[in-house]
Amino acid sequence: VSAAPSAFSDEKGGSASEPEYGHDPASGGIFSSDYKRHDDLKEMLDSNKDSLKLEAMKRIVAMIARGKNASDLFPAVVKNVACKNIEVKKLVYVYLVRYAEEQQDLALLSISTFQRGLKDPNQLIRASALRVLSSIRVTIIVPIMMLAIKEAASDMSPYVRKTAAHAIPKLHSLDPEQKDQLIEVIEKLLADKTTLVAGSVVMAFEEVCPDRIDLIHKNYRKLCNLLIDVEEWGQVVIINMLTRYARTQFLNPNINESLLEENSEKAFYASDDEEEEDKKAEPATLAKRKPYVMDPDHRLLLRNTKPLLQSRNAAVVMAVAQLYFHLAPKAEVGIIAKALVRLMRSHSEVQYVVLQNVATMSIKRRGMFEPYLKSFYIRSTDPTQIKVLKLEVLTNLANETNISTILREFQTYIKSMDKDFVAASIQAIGRCATNIGEVRDTCLNGLVQLLSNRDELVVAESVVVIKKLLQMQPEQHSDIIKHMAKLIDNIQVPMARASILWLIGEYCEHVPKIAPDVLRKMAKSFTNEEDIVKLQIINLAAKLYLTNSKQSKLLTQYVLNLAKYDQNYDIRDRARFIRQLIVPTDKSGALSKYAKKLFLALKPAPVLESPFKDRDHFQLGSLSHLLNAKAAGYQELPNWPESAPDPSVRNVEVKDSVCAERTVLTGPEEVPTRVKCSSRKDRKEKKVEKPFYSDSEGESGPTESADSGNCESDSGSGSASASGSDESGSGSESEESGEETESDEEEEDEEEEKKKRKKLDKTKAKKQAEESAERCTIHTIHQISCIINFDQFDMNKITSVFSQTLAPSGSIKMYELLHRIKGEGLAVEYCFSRQPFSPEPNMVAVQIQFTNNTNSETKNLHIEDPRLQSGMRIREFAEIDVLAAGESVTVVMGIDFCDSTQAANFQLCTHTRKFFVSIQPPVGELMTPAFLTENDFKKEQGKLMGMNEILEKLTLGEKCVNEHVIVERVTATANLSRVPCGSDKECRFAGKTVSSGCLVLVTVTTKEGGGAQLTVNCEKMLIGTMLVKDILQALSQ
Amino acid sequence: MPVLDITLKDNALIMIHSLFLINNAGDLFLEKHWKSVISRSVCDYFFEAREKAVEPDNVPPVIRTPHHYLINIYREKIFFVSVIQTEVPPLFVIEFLHRVAETFQDYFGECSESTIKDNVVIVYELLEEMLDNGFPLATESNILKELIRPPTILRSMVNTITGSSNVGETLPTGQLSTIPWRRAGVKYTNNEAYFDVVEEIDAILDKSGTTVFAEIQGVIDACVKLSGMPDLTLSFMNPRLLDDVSFHPCVRYKRWESERVISFVPPDGNFQLMSYHISAQNLVAIPVYVKQNISFFETGSSGRLDITVGPKQTMGKTVEGLVVTVHMPKVVLSANLNATQGTYNYDPVTKILVWDIGKLNPQKLPNLKGSLSLQSGAPKPEENPSLNIDLKIQQLAISGLKVNRLDMYGEKYKPFKGVKYVTKAGKFQVRT
């Protein structure tokens, strides 16, 4: 199958003329069918000179560009994938992506090169390796791609993360089964705060899981705020997605207007006996009509998209325009008109699309475009399709006040040389005439004048339109009908002849003298007429027979006889049917009595409608709208919900990791000030680092936090609203989260780094000097740790550090250290945050939360007198000076458990009391995730056999139905990371113990019927045994 | 057909699947696929539409085929035909294709079949970088130029001799910074920033010379060659004139909205800073008037033509480059005219009469007069052809827009600054 397209294109290309590439002297004979010629290319590729290789690759790429088949060169090319020369490499990539699908086995040879590239310290090489790897459409590498994407999604470089987002749809199309895992990656990337990633991940979202609107909630405000700084193409995708989102989450801003209309109608039609019902209904309607208040998030979207109407990119402007059209209150939609009119000055293709959309909008919101009427005037140089669309818009915009101007314009159009356009203009006049009663006669007169036009097409079109107009008030226009009857001698266009005949037949009573004469002429020429004309002749004959049988009886018989032997069976049918109906015979049925009523019934006037009517049920700006048909993959624009879904879903909750790093959280009443000051500080920092974003972010920041503060006030918890407003203003985004820090770190130039280091030194000194007084926040510690890492380790190390930071922390379990009663009002809880403990990498980080439930302050919280097993060490948290009544504070301490589950005992002291407490770690918390490839895993497992391997059979618990649950259970039990695996029956995990760095490898193999086997490989047998016990318990629950 | 089966199974919602470049004669001379190969037979639907349209301008931009959608643009006598499989905003694709054409122009000086063929490898590399899996990746010229160096005569000579490459050896950093449109580490010995304010008058005048419709389309083109990371602010004497503007992504919208100044960190090199649109008719001065009389006689298969052009509101400047173009009716065989100034040329094939006047002298108005001969026996044309006017006025922005000052922040050196104004006729049409 795969050979078919290329063979075909060969054939096609071969038949076309063969232009050569001028500057390429050697290319002369390459394209001939003499395939031996490729031998010299192979030779060049095999040589060890880069210049020859490059030349060969250039020629090969030129072949591909012309659609020539170069697949036989695959083995020769793929060898060069590891070439040092960057350009050769690039061209090899181009080739690989094109042919890998056809030569899957050979393509696999190149994979290891890319896998190596994925680990390169240079982010650009990592990104490009991922790009090519994910573009190779070979199913067998799906697991490798999955792993690569997952890893790249937590890469410290936003550029690599962007590439990961791009790779998601590629993998999804290659293997849709991966959807669930990919959604996890998308979810993670959606939380990314860099503008570089936002557009790409939303694109991936739209392609993989556009219906998972729930993933957007938490990121909605962030996306709105980032929007202006996202690159143009990303903006389009995000805006379109947010349009759909808003339609499901907010209320129709125009709801009151539509209700108002309904109401007034009701009042008008309400009759007396309905009144009582009405009374009952009224309170309900009134309740419904409670004043509409726009959700602040809805407003946020409208406000943040508006400046993009000024974008130079037509697609962005259109995206905002459709957003406003579908989402904004009526009074605000008007602002998009100006921008759309501006786009009309762009390339004709842009004009074409914009006009299609304006045509649809102008039906619903005519007033919006009325001030720009003249921008739709037509130039003789416009392409026909543009002219016709402008005409459509002009017709839609016509009303009583501007109709005279418009008609004057139309008059000039009728004289155009472009006859298709003239025909469209005549139809437009007809539509204006039907829509606006005042000008009907003027239009009709104008059209009648056109009947004497020299161009037959013009006359024909006029006849058709006049016919429609006359149907509205025939009695006043018998002279026009007479005039048209005369035309039948000259006019040849079938549609026009048919129209005239129909008119005469329909209104034969208005022209009693002429009608039989026309029929006589037609009977004569009957055999030479077109089918539609013949049908109308029969109609005319029938109608005349019924009204004026004396004069036309014989003629009718004659016509019917002619028709009886016509070649077209429709005409024979019609003749037979009419004869039965109108000519009375003894056999004729009851219907013939009503023949006259049947034929000469009053027919309703045709309604001339715009072809763009009701097209707005398609999302404007979409391909489906343009085609007026659903295109594949079109996402229906949802209707507004009856009542708004819970708006609090968009509030951003406190994440555990964020909480761990937060400084003292004071009571709710103090939150606003604290947040403001911290965010102002952050913003200032930011300004130094990224001056180019300062304007948009700096200004939107405060208003945003005020906004979200409002809507969250009901959510109560102080901590929630604090972080919520922090999150929503991108300007006030602090560096607390790991991701931000890393990207900032990267962008920093040396100077700033130095400055920071200086600051850090100072902090250190200060800390030592006034340890007791200093309340060192975890925030700073974290920041310091980053810098230390940056200085000490290579890039890969940092990557792994950060991917750990990013590891899901939702399943963290809290343990009690000191009960509220025992602690006399002081409650202490702890958890293993699974964050690396930055000051000492081989300590386990323990996050401790103090809550003061008393009515008085607790002072000088600190640790004393640790009693530890030999080798164990503790790194205390800095003393907490004051913990006010009702407040909580979270700190982090580090404990080196020496890879044992022995408890760490120490005393917790306040200014008045001492409590003996102990922390005992579950075995799973003594390790940190290790990132291994499948091969590494197998290799390491091979080394840890025999004594170091523990096997255990188990029966999976009822809820462990799929891989997902197993992974969840295992990772909840132990701080391990997943290792990719080719088989779906197996799940693998790897980690290292925190203190000594011993590998811990876990394999869960599922079997039919709920059975499973658990394998743990670890040098430290004690840890292995305990881990087996814990995992067994977790899985069999 | 097995080919179609593949593409149908492949249900990825990719934006742009493939791109075909087709010249005016209908030769398909380049193809690029971002996913599985789509047979070029899909272009048959395009050729069919092309045939039907007669004029290349009239080809519908969106063509529907049984399994694909073709979205195409026509530029520099080349059709860029992209293949789409699923829902995508059509403008997204159209805008992208234009961006591709502009990039070619930027790289090769012109976007034509021959330059594309000459540089086919660079073209391929560019397309590879600009689109990833059908979604735009790097479209900023500053970034692309770091990834793939544009060819110069000297370099291509050196390249053929030494076999070295066009690909940048250092990797770009711009994509990674917060300002994706500017590369880092720009250095110039002469630091300069030039701005061209170019205004075009679009107008329709009727037979009697009254303005049916007039508006100004303005752009400010910039050529900025400044070292480091300059932060520029451009202000106008009369910013109130501008009520409908669009900006390069580097411009800070908020500052425009609040202070009416253009504040930006420029890309390096040439770029369009902003465009604007002035539609208030009383603000639009019409620089010339046209007195014309074109008539065809009922008998004798002939007609007369008499056109005079004169200055109207020129703000005291000279009108240059004046050209009058007339699309004659099909029956006009030849023209026998006499021009008091400039030269005229009638092409009997395209039926276009071009009168190149040059500089307009207010003392002695140019006139074109003479007879037209028609196809004998054909009826006299229904309508009179309209005239298209082209002109240029140096040192003048017809709207009266004036740049006040340009300030630079963030760098210490003093740049050379310059502003140039020019007014041109855009779509300037006189109906007869």
Tab-separated table of N, CA, C and O in Angstrom, chain B residues 256-307:
chain	number	residue	atom	x	y	z
B	256	TRP	N	-0.368	51.939	24.251
B	256	TRP	CA	-1.081	52.656	23.193
B	256	TRP	C	-2.452	53.076	23.706
B	256	TRP	O	-2.876	54.208	23.516
B	257	GLU	N	-3.111	52.166	24.370
B	257	GLU	CA	-4.446	52.475	24.837
B	257	GLU	C	-4.449	53.607	25.868
B	257	GLU	O	-5.338	54.442	25.863
B	258	SER	N	-3.448	53.613	26.733
B	258	SER	CA	-3.488	54.621	27.795
B	258	SER	C	-2.787	55.914	27.401
B	258	SER	O	-3.248	56.992	27.761
B	259	GLU	N	-1.687	55.845	26.641
B	259	GLU	CA	-0.925	57.077	26.393
B	259	GLU	C	-0.848	57.455	24.930
B	259	GLU	O	-0.263	58.483	24.573
B	260	ARG	N	-1.322	56.602	24.043
B	260	ARG	CA	-1.238	56.865	22.612
B	260	ARG	C	0.206	57.005	22.145
B	260	ARG	O	0.513	57.887	21.330
B	261	VAL	N	1.100	56.225	22.705
B	261	VAL	CA	2.455	56.172	22.172
B	261	VAL	C	2.730	54.717	21.804
B	261	VAL	O	2.112	53.806	22.348
B	262	ILE	N	3.663	54.565	20.862
B	262	ILE	CA	4.002	53.217	20.435
B	262	ILE	C	5.285	52.822	21.141
B	262	ILE	O	6.334	53.384	20.878
B	263	SER	N	5.162	51.878	22.037
B	263	SER	CA	6.302	51.471	22.834
B	263	SER	C	6.627	50.032	22.485
B	263	SER	O	5.755	49.176	22.473
B	264	PHE	N	7.892	49.777	22.142
B	264	PHE	CA	8.220	48.430	21.657
B	264	PHE	C	9.710	48.140	21.720
B	264	PHE	O	10.531	49.037	21.698
B	265	VAL	N	10.028	46.865	21.802
B	265	VAL	CA	11.396	46.387	21.597
B	265	VAL	C	11.404	45.833	20.181
B	265	VAL	O	10.727	44.850	19.901
B	266	PRO	N	12.120	46.471	19.270
B	266	PRO	CA	11.956	46.115	17.857
B	266	PRO	C	12.621	44.796	17.506
B	266	PRO	O	13.612	44.415	18.132
B	267	PRO	N	12.100	44.109	16.483
B	267	PRO	CA	12.855	43.010	15.898
B	267	PRO	C	14.074	43.597	15.202
B	267	PRO	O	14.117	44.799	14.965
B	268	ASP	N	15.030	42.792	14.884
B	268	ASP	CA	16.207	43.307	14.206
B	268	ASP	C	15.932	43.337	12.699
B	268	ASP	O	15.451	42.368	12.133
B	269	GLY	N	16.192	44.487	12.067
B	269	GLY	CA	16.049	44.573	10.616
B	269	GLY	C	14.743	45.217	10.176
B	269	GLY	O	14.211	46.081	10.865
B	270	ASN	N	14.247	44.758	9.030
B	270	ASN	CA	13.039	45.359	8.461
B	270	ASN	C	11.791	44.682	8.994
B	270	ASN	O	11.739	43.462	9.082
B	271	PHE	N	10.803	45.466	9.288
B	271	PHE	CA	9.524	44.889	9.702
B	271	PHE	C	8.445	45.956	9.602
B	271	PHE	O	8.761	47.145	9.511
B	272	GLN	N	7.200	45.520	9.613
B	272	GLN	CA	6.111	46.488	9.586
B	272	GLN	C	5.650	46.735	11.020
B	272	GLN	O	5.136	45.840	11.676
B	273	LEU	N	5.844	47.944	11.477
B	273	LEU	CA	5.542	48.266	12.865
B	273	LEU	C	4.045	48.316	13.104
B	273	LEU	O	3.541	47.770	14.073
B	274	MET	N	3.335	49.016	12.238
B	274	MET	CA	1.896	49.110	12.447
B	274	MET	C	1.212	49.435	11.140
B	274	MET	O	1.844	49.859	10.171
B	275	SER	N	-0.073	49.228	11.097
B	275	SER	CA	-0.841	49.713	9.967
B	275	SER	C	-2.070	50.402	10.526
B	275	SER	O	-2.488	50.118	11.647
B	276	TYR	N	-2.597	51.351	9.788
B	276	TYR	CA	-3.776	52.053	10.283
B	276	TYR	C	-4.702	52.383	9.140
B	276	TYR	O	-4.363	52.244	7.964
B	277	HIS	N	-5.846	52.874	9.512
B	277	HIS	CA	-6.937	52.990	8.572
B	277	HIS	C	-7.680	54.253	8.977
B	277	HIS	O	-8.083	54.385	10.120
B	278	ILE	N	-7.773	55.199	8.061
B	278	ILE	CA	-8.518	56.424	8.371
B	278	ILE	C	-9.683	56.492	7.413
B	278	ILE	O	-9.513	56.580	6.200
B	279	SER	N	-10.877	56.405	7.980
B	279	SER	CA	-12.021	56.281	7.088
B	279	SER	C	-12.884	57.532	7.062
B	279	SER	O	-13.744	57.651	6.205
B	280	ALA	N	-12.655	58.441	8.008
B	280	ALA	CA	-13.480	59.646	8.025
B	280	ALA	C	-13.238	60.395	6.712
B	280	ALA	O	-12.127	60.785	6.403
B	281	GLN	N	-14.312	60.530	5.962
B	281	GLN	CA	-14.137	61.021	4.602
B	281	GLN	C	-13.630	62.452	4.535
B	281	GLN	O	-12.898	62.810	3.618
B	282	ASN	N	-14.021	63.266	5.497
B	282	ASN	CA	-13.600	64.666	5.401
B	282	ASN	C	-12.093	64.818	5.611
B	282	ASN	O	-11.517	65.846	5.305
B	283	LEU	N	-11.476	63.758	6.114
B	283	LEU	CA	-10.033	63.841	6.337
B	283	LEU	C	-9.243	63.413	5.109
B	283	LEU	O	-8.045	63.595	5.035
B	284	VAL	N	-9.919	62.813	4.173
B	284	VAL	CA	-9.197	62.250	3.040
B	284	VAL	C	-9.175	63.245	1.887
B	284	VAL	O	-10.202	63.534	1.276
B	285	ALA	N	-7.998	63.758	1.617
B	285	ALA	CA	-7.859	64.690	0.497
B	285	ALA	C	-7.654	63.891	-0.779
B	285	ALA	O	-6.953	62.890	-0.788
B	286	ILE	N	-8.295	64.336	-1.840
B	286	ILE	CA	-8.126	63.679	-3.136
B	286	ILE	C	-7.138	64.532	-3.940
B	286	ILE	O	-7.451	65.669	-4.289
B	287	PRO	N	-5.952	64.043	-4.223
B	287	PRO	CA	-4.909	64.898	-4.791
B	287	PRO	C	-5.118	65.287	-6.258
B	287	PRO	O	-4.578	66.302	-6.685
B	288	VAL	N	-5.835	64.493	-7.003
B	288	VAL	CA	-6.013	64.851	-8.425
B	288	VAL	C	-7.474	64.770	-8.832
B	288	VAL	O	-8.280	64.105	-8.181
B	289	TYR	N	-7.811	65.477	-9.897
B	289	TYR	CA	-9.136	65.281	-10.498
B	289	TYR	C	-8.936	64.756	-11.913
B	289	TYR	O	-7.866	64.916	-12.504
B	290	VAL	N	-9.939	64.111	-12.424
B	290	VAL	CA	-9.860	63.539	-13.768
B	290	VAL	C	-11.088	63.996	-14.535
B	290	VAL	O	-12.215	63.811	-14.065
B	291	LYS	N	-10.838	64.625	-15.682
B	291	LYS	CA	-11.962	64.950	-16.570
B	291	LYS	C	-11.893	63.958	-17.708
B	291	LYS	O	-10.852	63.828	-18.361
B	292	GLN	N	-12.956	63.247	-17.923
B	292	GLN	CA	-12.857	62.224	-18.963
B	292	GLN	C	-14.132	62.161	-19.777
B	292	GLN	O	-15.202	62.536	-19.325
B	293	ASN	N	-13.963	61.715	-20.964
B	293	ASN	CA	-15.116	61.477	-21.812
B	293	ASN	C	-14.782	60.312	-22.723
B	293	ASN	O	-13.955	60.426	-23.621
B	294	ILE	N	-15.398	59.204	-22.465
B	294	ILE	CA	-15.201	58.037	-23.324
B	294	ILE	C	-16.560	57.690	-23.895
B	294	ILE	O	-17.525	57.525	-23.155
B	295	SER	N	-16.646	57.662	-25.207
B	295	SER	CA	-17.950	57.343	-25.800
B	295	SER	C	-17.766	56.430	-27.005
B	295	SER	O	-16.732	56.477	-27.682
B	296	PHE	N	-18.757	55.618	-27.234
B	296	PHE	CA	-18.745	54.709	-28.394
B	296	PHE	C	-19.917	55.071	-29.281
B	296	PHE	O	-21.009	55.355	-28.787
B	297	PHE	N	-19.674	55.067	-30.565
B	297	PHE	CA	-20.742	55.480	-31.485
B	297	PHE	C	-21.561	54.276	-31.895
B	297	PHE	O	-21.055	53.158	-32.005
B	298	GLU	N	-22.844	54.548	-32.158
B	298	GLU	CA	-23.752	53.477	-32.569
B	298	GLU	C	-23.297	52.876	-33.895
B	298	GLU	O	-23.398	51.687	-34.131
B	299	THR	N	-22.820	53.742	-34.784
B	299	THR	CA	-22.447	53.242	-36.105
B	299	THR	C	-20.959	53.495	-36.327
B	299	THR	O	-20.344	54.336	-35.670
B	300	GLY	N	-20.423	52.782	-37.243
B	300	GLY	CA	-19.049	53.039	-37.659
B	300	GLY	C	-17.999	52.345	-36.830
B	300	GLY	O	-16.807	52.524	-37.059
B	301	SER	N	-18.427	51.526	-35.849
B	301	SER	CA	-17.491	50.748	-35.026
B	301	SER	C	-16.322	51.583	-34.527
B	301	SER	O	-15.159	51.235	-34.721
B	302	SER	N	-16.617	52.698	-33.938
B	302	SER	CA	-15.527	53.495	-33.394
B	302	SER	C	-15.980	54.205	-32.126
B	302	SER	O	-17.170	54.199	-31.778
B	303	GLY	N	-15.024	54.826	-31.446
B	303	GLY	CA	-15.350	55.554	-30.234
B	303	GLY	C	-14.349	56.674	-30.032
B	303	GLY	O	-13.338	56.770	-30.739
B	304	ARG	N	-14.654	57.499	-29.048
B	304	ARG	CA	-13.743	58.596	-28.761
B	304	ARG	C	-13.295	58.513	-27.307
B	304	ARG	O	-14.039	58.064	-26.442
B	305	LEU	N	-12.096	59.009	-27.079
B	305	LEU	CA	-11.592	59.017	-25.717
B	305	LEU	C	-10.903	60.342	-25.477
B	305	LEU	O	-10.166	60.832	-26.340
B	306	ASP	N	-11.172	60.943	-24.325
B	306	ASP	CA	-10.553	62.219	-23.991
B	306	ASP	C	-10.385	62.280	-22.473
B	306	ASP	O	-11.381	62.317	-21.741
B	307	ILE	N	-9.155	62.231	-22.019
B	307	ILE	CA	-8.908	62.254	-20.575
B	307	ILE	C	-7.948	63.390	-20.231
B	307	ILE	O	-6.911	63.545	-20.888
